[in-house]
CSV table of C-alpha atoms in Angstrom, one decimal:
chain,number,residue,atom,x,y,z
A,178,LEU,CA,-20.5,-38.7,23.0
A,179,PHE,CA,-22.8,-38.2,19.9
A,180,GLU,CA,-26.4,-39.0,19.2
A,181,ALA,CA,-26.8,-41.6,16.4
A,182,GLN,CA,-29.9,-42.2,14.3
A,183,VAL,CA,-30.2,-44.4,11.2
A,184,ASN,CA,-32.5,-43.6,8.2
A,185,ILE,CA,-32.8,-46.1,5.4
A,186,LEU,CA,-33.5,-44.6,2.0
A,187,GLY,CA,-37.0,-45.4,0.9
A,188,ARG,CA,-37.9,-47.0,4.2
A,189,GLY,CA,-37.5,-44.4,6.9
A,190,ASP,CA,-36.0,-44.5,10.4
A,191,ALA,CA,-34.6,-47.8,11.7
A,192,VAL,CA,-35.6,-49.0,15.2
A,193,PHE,CA,-32.8,-49.7,17.6
A,194,SER,CA,-33.0,-52.9,19.5
A,195,GLY,CA,-34.7,-52.2,22.8
A,196,GLY,CA,-36.4,-49.0,21.7
A,197,ASN,CA,-38.1,-47.1,19.0
A,198,HIS,CA,-37.0,-44.4,16.5
A,199,THR,CA,-37.5,-41.7,19.0
A,200,GLN,CA,-34.9,-43.2,21.3
A,201,TYR,CA,-31.3,-42.8,20.3
A,202,ALA,CA,-28.3,-44.9,20.9
A,203,TYR,CA,-25.0,-43.3,21.8
A,204,SER,CA,-21.6,-44.1,20.2
A,205,SER,CA,-18.4,-43.0,21.8
A,206,ILE,CA,-15.8,-41.7,19.2
A,207,GLN,CA,-12.4,-41.8,20.8
A,208,PRO,CA,-9.6,-39.6,19.3
A,209,LYS,CA,-6.6,-41.6,18.0
A,210,ILE,CA,-3.2,-40.8,16.4
A,211,THR,CA,-2.2,-43.1,13.6
A,212,SER,CA,1.1,-41.5,12.7
A,213,ILE,CA,3.5,-38.6,13.1
A,214,SER,CA,5.6,-37.1,10.4
A,215,PRO,CA,8.5,-36.4,10.2
A,216,THR,CA,9.9,-38.5,13.0
A,217,GLN,CA,13.4,-37.0,13.3
A,218,SER,CA,14.3,-33.4,14.4
A,219,SER,CA,17.3,-31.2,14.9
A,220,LEU,CA,18.6,-31.2,18.5
A,221,LYS,CA,17.7,-27.5,18.5
A,222,GLY,CA,14.1,-28.1,17.7
A,223,GLY,CA,12.1,-25.8,15.4
A,224,LEU,CA,10.7,-28.7,13.2
A,225,PRO,CA,7.0,-28.7,12.2
A,226,VAL,CA,5.6,-32.1,13.1
A,227,THR,CA,2.1,-33.3,12.0
A,228,LEU,CA,0.1,-35.7,14.1
A,229,THR,CA,-2.4,-37.5,11.8
A,230,GLY,CA,-5.5,-39.4,13.0
A,231,ALA,CA,-9.1,-38.7,13.8
A,232,GLY,CA,-11.4,-37.4,16.5
A,233,PHE,CA,-9.2,-34.4,17.5
A,234,LYS,CA,-10.9,-31.6,19.3
A,235,TYR,CA,-9.9,-28.3,17.7
A,236,ASN,CA,-11.0,-24.7,17.8
A,237,LYS,CA,-12.4,-23.4,14.5
A,238,GLU,CA,-12.1,-19.8,15.8
A,239,GLY,CA,-10.4,-18.1,18.7
A,240,ALA,CA,-7.1,-18.2,20.4
A,241,ALA,CA,-5.5,-21.7,20.7
A,242,PRO,CA,-5.9,-24.1,17.8
A,243,ILE,CA,-6.7,-27.0,20.1
A,244,SER,CA,-8.2,-27.6,23.5
A,245,GLY,CA,-5.4,-29.5,25.1
A,246,SER,CA,-1.6,-29.8,24.7
A,247,VAL,CA,1.2,-31.7,22.9
A,248,SER,CA,4.3,-32.6,24.9
A,249,ASP,CA,7.5,-34.7,24.6
A,250,GLY,CA,7.4,-35.4,28.3
A,251,VAL,CA,9.7,-32.4,29.1
A,252,THR,CA,8.4,-29.4,27.3
A,253,GLU,CA,5.0,-28.4,25.8
A,254,PHE,CA,5.1,-27.8,22.0
A,255,GLU,CA,3.7,-24.8,20.1
A,256,VAL,CA,0.6,-25.8,18.2
A,257,LEU,CA,0.6,-24.3,14.7
A,258,SER,CA,-2.7,-25.6,13.3
A,259,ALA,CA,-5.4,-28.2,13.9
A,260,THR,CA,-8.3,-30.0,12.2
A,261,TYR,CA,-10.4,-33.0,13.1
A,262,THR,CA,-7.8,-35.3,11.5
A,263,ALA,CA,-4.4,-33.5,11.8
A,264,ILE,CA,-2.5,-31.4,14.3
A,265,THR,CA,0.7,-29.6,13.4
A,266,VAL,CA,3.1,-28.6,16.2
A,267,LYS,CA,6.7,-27.2,16.4
A,268,SER,CA,9.4,-29.2,18.2
A,269,LYS,CA,11.1,-27.4,21.0
A,270,SER,CA,14.8,-26.5,21.4
A,271,GLY,CA,17.2,-27.2,24.2
A,272,ILE,CA,18.1,-30.9,23.8
A,273,PRO,CA,21.5,-31.0,25.5
A,274,GLY,CA,24.7,-32.4,24.0
A,275,THR,CA,25.0,-34.3,20.7
A,276,VAL,CA,23.4,-37.7,21.7
A,277,ASP,CA,20.3,-38.8,19.8
A,278,ALA,CA,17.3,-38.4,22.0
A,279,PRO,CA,14.0,-40.3,21.2
A,280,LYS,CA,11.0,-38.7,22.9
A,281,ASP,CA,7.4,-39.9,22.9
A,282,LEU,CA,4.9,-37.2,22.0
A,283,THR,CA,1.7,-37.1,23.9
A,284,LEU,CA,-1.5,-35.3,22.9
A,285,THR,CA,-3.6,-34.6,25.9
A,286,GLN,CA,-7.3,-33.7,25.5
A,287,ASP,CA,-10.0,-33.6,28.2
A,288,GLY,CA,-7.4,-34.5,30.7
A,289,ALA,CA,-6.5,-37.8,29.1
A,290,ALA,CA,-3.7,-38.9,26.7
A,291,VAL,CA,-4.8,-39.7,23.2
A,292,GLU,CA,-4.0,-43.2,22.0
A,293,CYS,CA,-1.0,-43.5,19.7
A,294,ALA,CA,0.9,-46.6,18.6
A,295,ALA,CA,4.0,-44.9,17.2
A,296,CYS,CA,4.5,-41.3,18.3
A,297,THR,CA,8.3,-41.2,18.8
A,298,LEU,CA,10.2,-38.1,17.7
A,299,THR,CA,13.9,-38.5,17.7
A,300,TYR,CA,16.2,-35.5,18.2
A,301,LYS,CA,19.3,-36.4,16.1
A,302,SER,CA,22.7,-34.8,15.8
A,303,SER,CA,22.8,-35.8,12.1
A,304,LYS,CA,19.7,-33.7,11.5
A,305,THR,CA,21.1,-30.7,13.3
A,306,PRO,CA,22.4,-27.9,10.9
A,307,THR,CA,25.4,-26.0,12.1
A,308,VAL,CA,26.4,-22.4,11.5
A,309,THR,CA,30.1,-21.6,11.5
A,310,ASN,CA,30.3,-18.1,10.0
A,311,VAL,CA,28.0,-15.2,9.0
A,312,THR,CA,29.1,-12.3,6.9
A,313,LYS,CA,27.5,-9.5,4.9
A,314,THR,CA,28.5,-7.4,1.9
A,315,ALA,CA,26.8,-4.3,0.6
A,316,LYS,CA,24.8,-4.8,-2.6
A,317,GLU,CA,26.0,-2.9,-5.7
A,318,PRO,CA,24.0,-1.0,-6.6
A,319,GLY,CA,22.3,-0.6,-3.2
A,320,PRO,CA,20.5,-0.3,-1.0
A,321,GLY,CA,20.7,-3.6,0.9
A,322,PHE,CA,23.1,-6.4,1.8
A,323,THR,CA,23.9,-9.9,0.7
A,324,VAL,CA,24.2,-12.1,3.8
A,325,THR,CA,26.4,-15.3,3.5
A,326,ILE,CA,26.0,-18.1,6.0
A,327,THR,CA,28.4,-21.1,6.0
A,328,GLY,CA,28.0,-24.4,7.9
A,329,THR,CA,26.5,-27.8,7.4
A,330,ASN,CA,23.0,-29.2,6.5
A,331,LEU,CA,21.9,-25.6,5.9
A,332,CYS,CA,19.6,-26.3,3.0
A,333,PRO,CA,18.5,-30.0,2.7
A,334,GLY,CA,16.8,-30.5,-0.7
A,335,LYS,CA,17.7,-26.9,-1.7
A,336,THR,CA,14.4,-25.6,-0.4
A,337,GLY,CA,12.6,-24.8,2.8
A,338,THR,CA,15.3,-22.8,4.5
A,339,THR,CA,14.1,-19.4,5.8
A,340,ILE,CA,16.3,-16.7,7.3
A,341,SER,CA,15.5,-13.5,9.3
A,342,ILE,CA,17.8,-10.8,10.4
A,343,GLY,CA,16.1,-9.6,13.5
A,344,SER,CA,12.4,-9.2,12.4
A,345,ASN,CA,13.5,-8.6,8.8
A,346,SER,CA,13.1,-11.4,6.3
A,347,CYS,CA,16.3,-12.2,4.3
A,348,ALA,CA,15.1,-13.7,1.0
A,349,VAL,CA,16.6,-17.0,0.0
A,350,SER,CA,16.5,-18.4,-3.6
A,351,SER,CA,16.9,-22.1,-4.5
A,352,GLU,CA,20.1,-21.4,-6.6
A,353,ASN,CA,21.7,-19.8,-3.5
A,354,CYS,CA,20.6,-22.5,-1.1
A,355,GLY,CA,23.3,-25.1,-0.5
A,356,ASN,CA,24.1,-27.5,2.3
A,357,ASN,CA,27.3,-25.8,3.2
A,358,LYS,CA,26.5,-22.2,2.1
A,359,VAL,CA,23.4,-20.1,1.9
A,360,THR,CA,23.1,-16.5,0.7
A,361,CYS,CA,20.1,-14.2,1.2
A,362,GLU,CA,19.2,-10.6,0.4
A,363,VAL,CA,18.1,-8.2,3.1
A,364,GLY,CA,17.2,-4.5,2.8
A,365,ASP,CA,19.2,-1.7,4.3
A,366,LEU,CA,18.8,-1.8,8.1
A,367,PRO,CA,19.4,0.9,10.8
A,368,ALA,CA,22.7,0.6,12.6
A,369,GLY,CA,22.6,-2.0,15.3
A,370,THR,CA,23.2,-5.7,16.2
A,371,TYR,CA,20.6,-8.2,15.0
A,372,ASP,CA,19.8,-11.8,15.8
A,373,VAL,CA,20.4,-14.2,12.9
A,374,LEU,CA,17.4,-16.6,12.8
A,375,ILE,CA,17.6,-19.7,10.6
A,376,SER,CA,15.0,-22.4,10.1
A,377,THR,CA,15.5,-25.5,7.9
A,378,THR,CA,13.4,-28.5,6.9
A,379,THR,CA,15.0,-30.4,9.8
A,380,GLY,CA,14.7,-27.6,12.4
A,381,TYR,CA,16.9,-24.9,13.9
A,382,PRO,CA,20.7,-24.9,13.7
A,383,SER,CA,23.5,-25.0,16.2
A,384,TYR,CA,25.4,-21.8,16.1
A,385,GLU,CA,29.2,-21.5,16.8
A,386,SER,CA,30.1,-18.7,19.2
A,387,GLY,CA,29.2,-15.3,17.8
A,388,THR,CA,27.5,-16.5,14.6
A,389,ASN,CA,23.9,-15.9,15.9
A,390,LYS,CA,24.4,-12.1,15.7
A,391,LEU,CA,25.1,-9.7,12.8
A,392,ALA,CA,26.2,-6.1,13.3
A,393,PHE,CA,25.1,-3.4,10.8
A,394,GLU,CA,27.1,-0.2,11.0
A,395,TYR,CA,26.1,3.3,9.9
A,396,ALA,CA,28.2,5.0,7.2
A,397,ILE,CA,27.8,8.2,5.3
A,398,THR,CA,29.1,7.8,1.8
A,399,SER,CA,28.4,11.2,0.3
A,400,VAL,CA,26.9,14.7,1.0
A,401,VAL,CA,25.7,16.5,-2.1
A,402,PRO,CA,26.2,19.4,-2.7
A,403,THR,CA,29.2,20.2,-0.5
A,404,SER,CA,28.6,24.0,-0.6
A,405,GLY,CA,25.7,26.4,-0.7
A,406,SER,CA,24.2,29.8,0.0
A,407,VAL,CA,25.0,31.7,3.2
A,408,TYR,CA,21.2,32.5,3.2
A,409,GLY,CA,20.3,28.9,3.7
A,410,GLY,CA,17.7,26.9,1.7
A,411,THR,CA,20.3,24.5,0.1
A,412,VAL,CA,18.8,21.1,-0.2
A,413,VAL,CA,21.4,18.6,0.9
A,414,THR,CA,21.2,14.8,0.1
A,415,ILE,CA,23.1,12.6,2.5
A,416,LYS,CA,23.6,9.0,1.2
A,417,GLY,CA,24.9,6.0,3.1
A,418,THR,CA,24.0,2.7,4.9
A,419,GLY,CA,22.3,2.1,8.2
A,420,LEU,CA,21.2,5.7,8.5
A,421,PRO,CA,18.9,6.3,11.5
A,422,ALA,CA,15.6,7.1,9.8
A,423,THR,CA,13.8,7.6,13.2
A,424,GLU,CA,11.5,10.2,14.6
A,425,ASN,CA,14.1,11.8,16.8
A,426,LEU,CA,16.8,12.2,14.1
A,427,LYS,CA,18.5,15.5,13.8
A,428,VAL,CA,20.9,16.7,11.1
A,429,THR,CA,23.2,19.3,12.5
A,430,THR,CA,26.1,21.5,11.8
A,431,SER,CA,28.5,22.6,14.6
A,432,LYS,CA,26.1,25.5,15.4
A,433,TYR,CA,22.8,24.9,13.6
A,434,THR,CA,20.1,22.3,12.8
A,435,LEU,CA,19.0,21.5,9.3
A,436,THR,CA,15.3,20.9,8.4
A,437,VAL,CA,14.8,17.2,7.6
A,438,LEU,CA,12.7,16.8,4.5
A,439,SER,CA,12.8,13.0,4.1
A,440,LYS,CA,14.7,10.0,5.5
A,441,THR,CA,15.3,6.4,4.8
A,442,THR,CA,18.1,4.1,6.0
A,443,SER,CA,20.0,4.8,2.8
A,444,GLN,CA,19.2,8.5,2.1
A,445,ILE,CA,18.4,11.6,4.1
A,446,VAL,CA,17.4,14.9,2.5
A,447,ALA,CA,17.6,18.1,4.5
A,448,ARG,CA,17.6,21.9,4.0
A,449,THR,CA,20.3,24.2,5.4
A,450,PRO,CA,19.6,27.1,7.6
A,451,ASP,CA,21.0,30.5,7.0
A,452,ARG,CA,24.5,31.3,8.1
A,453,LYS,CA,25.2,34.9,7.3
A,454,VAL,CA,29.0,34.9,7.1
A,455,THR,CA,31.1,37.3,4.9
A,456,SER,CA,33.8,34.7,3.9
A,457,ASP,CA,33.8,31.0,3.1
A,458,THR,CA,33.0,29.1,6.2
A,459,GLU,CA,33.1,25.3,6.6
A,460,GLU,CA,30.6,23.5,8.9
A,461,ASP,CA,30.5,19.9,9.9
A,462,ILE,CA,27.3,18.1,8.9
A,463,GLN,CA,26.4,15.3,11.3
A,464,LEU,CA,23.6,12.9,12.0
A,465,LYS,CA,22.5,12.8,15.6
A,466,LEU,CA,19.6,11.5,17.7
A,467,VAL,CA,17.8,13.9,20.0
A,468,ASP,CA,19.0,12.1,23.1
A,469,GLY,CA,22.6,12.1,21.8
A,470,ARG,CA,23.0,8.3,21.5
A,471,TYR,CA,23.9,8.5,17.8
A,472,SER,CA,26.5,10.6,16.1
A,473,SER,CA,28.0,10.1,12.7
A,474,THR,CA,31.4,11.1,11.3
A,475,ALA,CA,31.4,14.7,10.3
A,476,HIS,CA,31.2,15.7,6.6
A,477,LYS,CA,32.2,19.2,5.5
A,478,PHE,CA,29.7,21.7,4.1
A,479,LEU,CA,30.9,25.1,2.8
A,480,TYR,CA,28.8,28.2,3.3
A,481,SER,CA,30.1,30.3,0.4
A,482,PRO,CA,29.2,34.0,-0.2
A,483,SER,CA,30.3,33.5,-3.8
A,484,SER,CA,27.7,30.8,-4.2
A,485,SER,CA,24.9,32.9,-2.7
A,486,SER,CA,22.4,34.7,-4.9
A,487,VAL,CA,21.5,38.3,-4.1
A,488,ILE,CA,18.4,39.9,-5.6
A,489,THR,CA,19.1,43.6,-6.3
A,490,ASP,CA,15.8,44.6,-7.9
A,491,ILE,CA,12.4,43.3,-9.1
A,492,ILE,CA,10.9,44.7,-12.3
A,493,PRO,CA,8.2,45.6,-12.4
A,494,SER,CA,7.9,46.4,-8.8
A,495,GLU,CA,4.1,46.5,-9.1
A,496,VAL,CA,1.7,44.2,-10.9
A,497,PRO,CA,-1.2,45.9,-12.5
A,498,SER,CA,-4.6,45.0,-11.0
A,499,THR,CA,-6.8,42.9,-13.3
A,500,ARG,CA,-9.9,44.2,-11.6
A,501,LYS,CA,-12.2,46.5,-13.5
């Protein structure tokens, strides 16, 4: 309920019937939904739907965008944003089967349903994208990967499709966004298995078995140099993909630990310790986590006396003082 007072330009306040200008009448402004858009969603949900109307109660600041809820009678929707005239929500997933399912959306505020003449959202099989295969190839030159996704209805209108590999965005360009195939670019990721998360302009897809996960393996492609001084101090660059650039990473030989100087998922730089041997001795360089969960294939490093510098003398042995 809101206080109402009328002021006429050049004349002043108007008197309400039955009272004077110090007495206010009250008008009740009831919220109302006039339309929703779009009206069709993927069976798997994930579609932003906007309720348009007037009189909506919303929070300008704070946690929830609205005081109330939006539901399709089965599940409560996530509210993305809200104003006095529009509320945007995200449709939920989990509609079983492939049968079209119309659901009436209800906005509830102050314990009562808001009036709406046409608030039906239909979950449709024809609006449901499908994913049939997900593959990756290493970019040349790296680092990073190109991820290829095949299926149907993956990119309606060639825009609006977003892809994440785990929490990592996989960039999609319009020229690589087709209904039956989408490719995206993601950076080099640590070894592991990641969820493939796809969102289109009609909602989330249906995944065939195994296509909602993508495995990234570690691989060492080179260790440079492959030999160095028996006195240590050789800076070794290890290149590869999916390398574990974590706090508890260790670079080891069969007997010693190297000092890690820098690390990314595509390159690790470390310094060798001394290994005072009198003949050429090969050591296996490996990557390992402190708790032992991760171990790479060994790459050979040769401690070579012939590659070791020996200082026999320093001339002059004393530096004259510059003090007077």
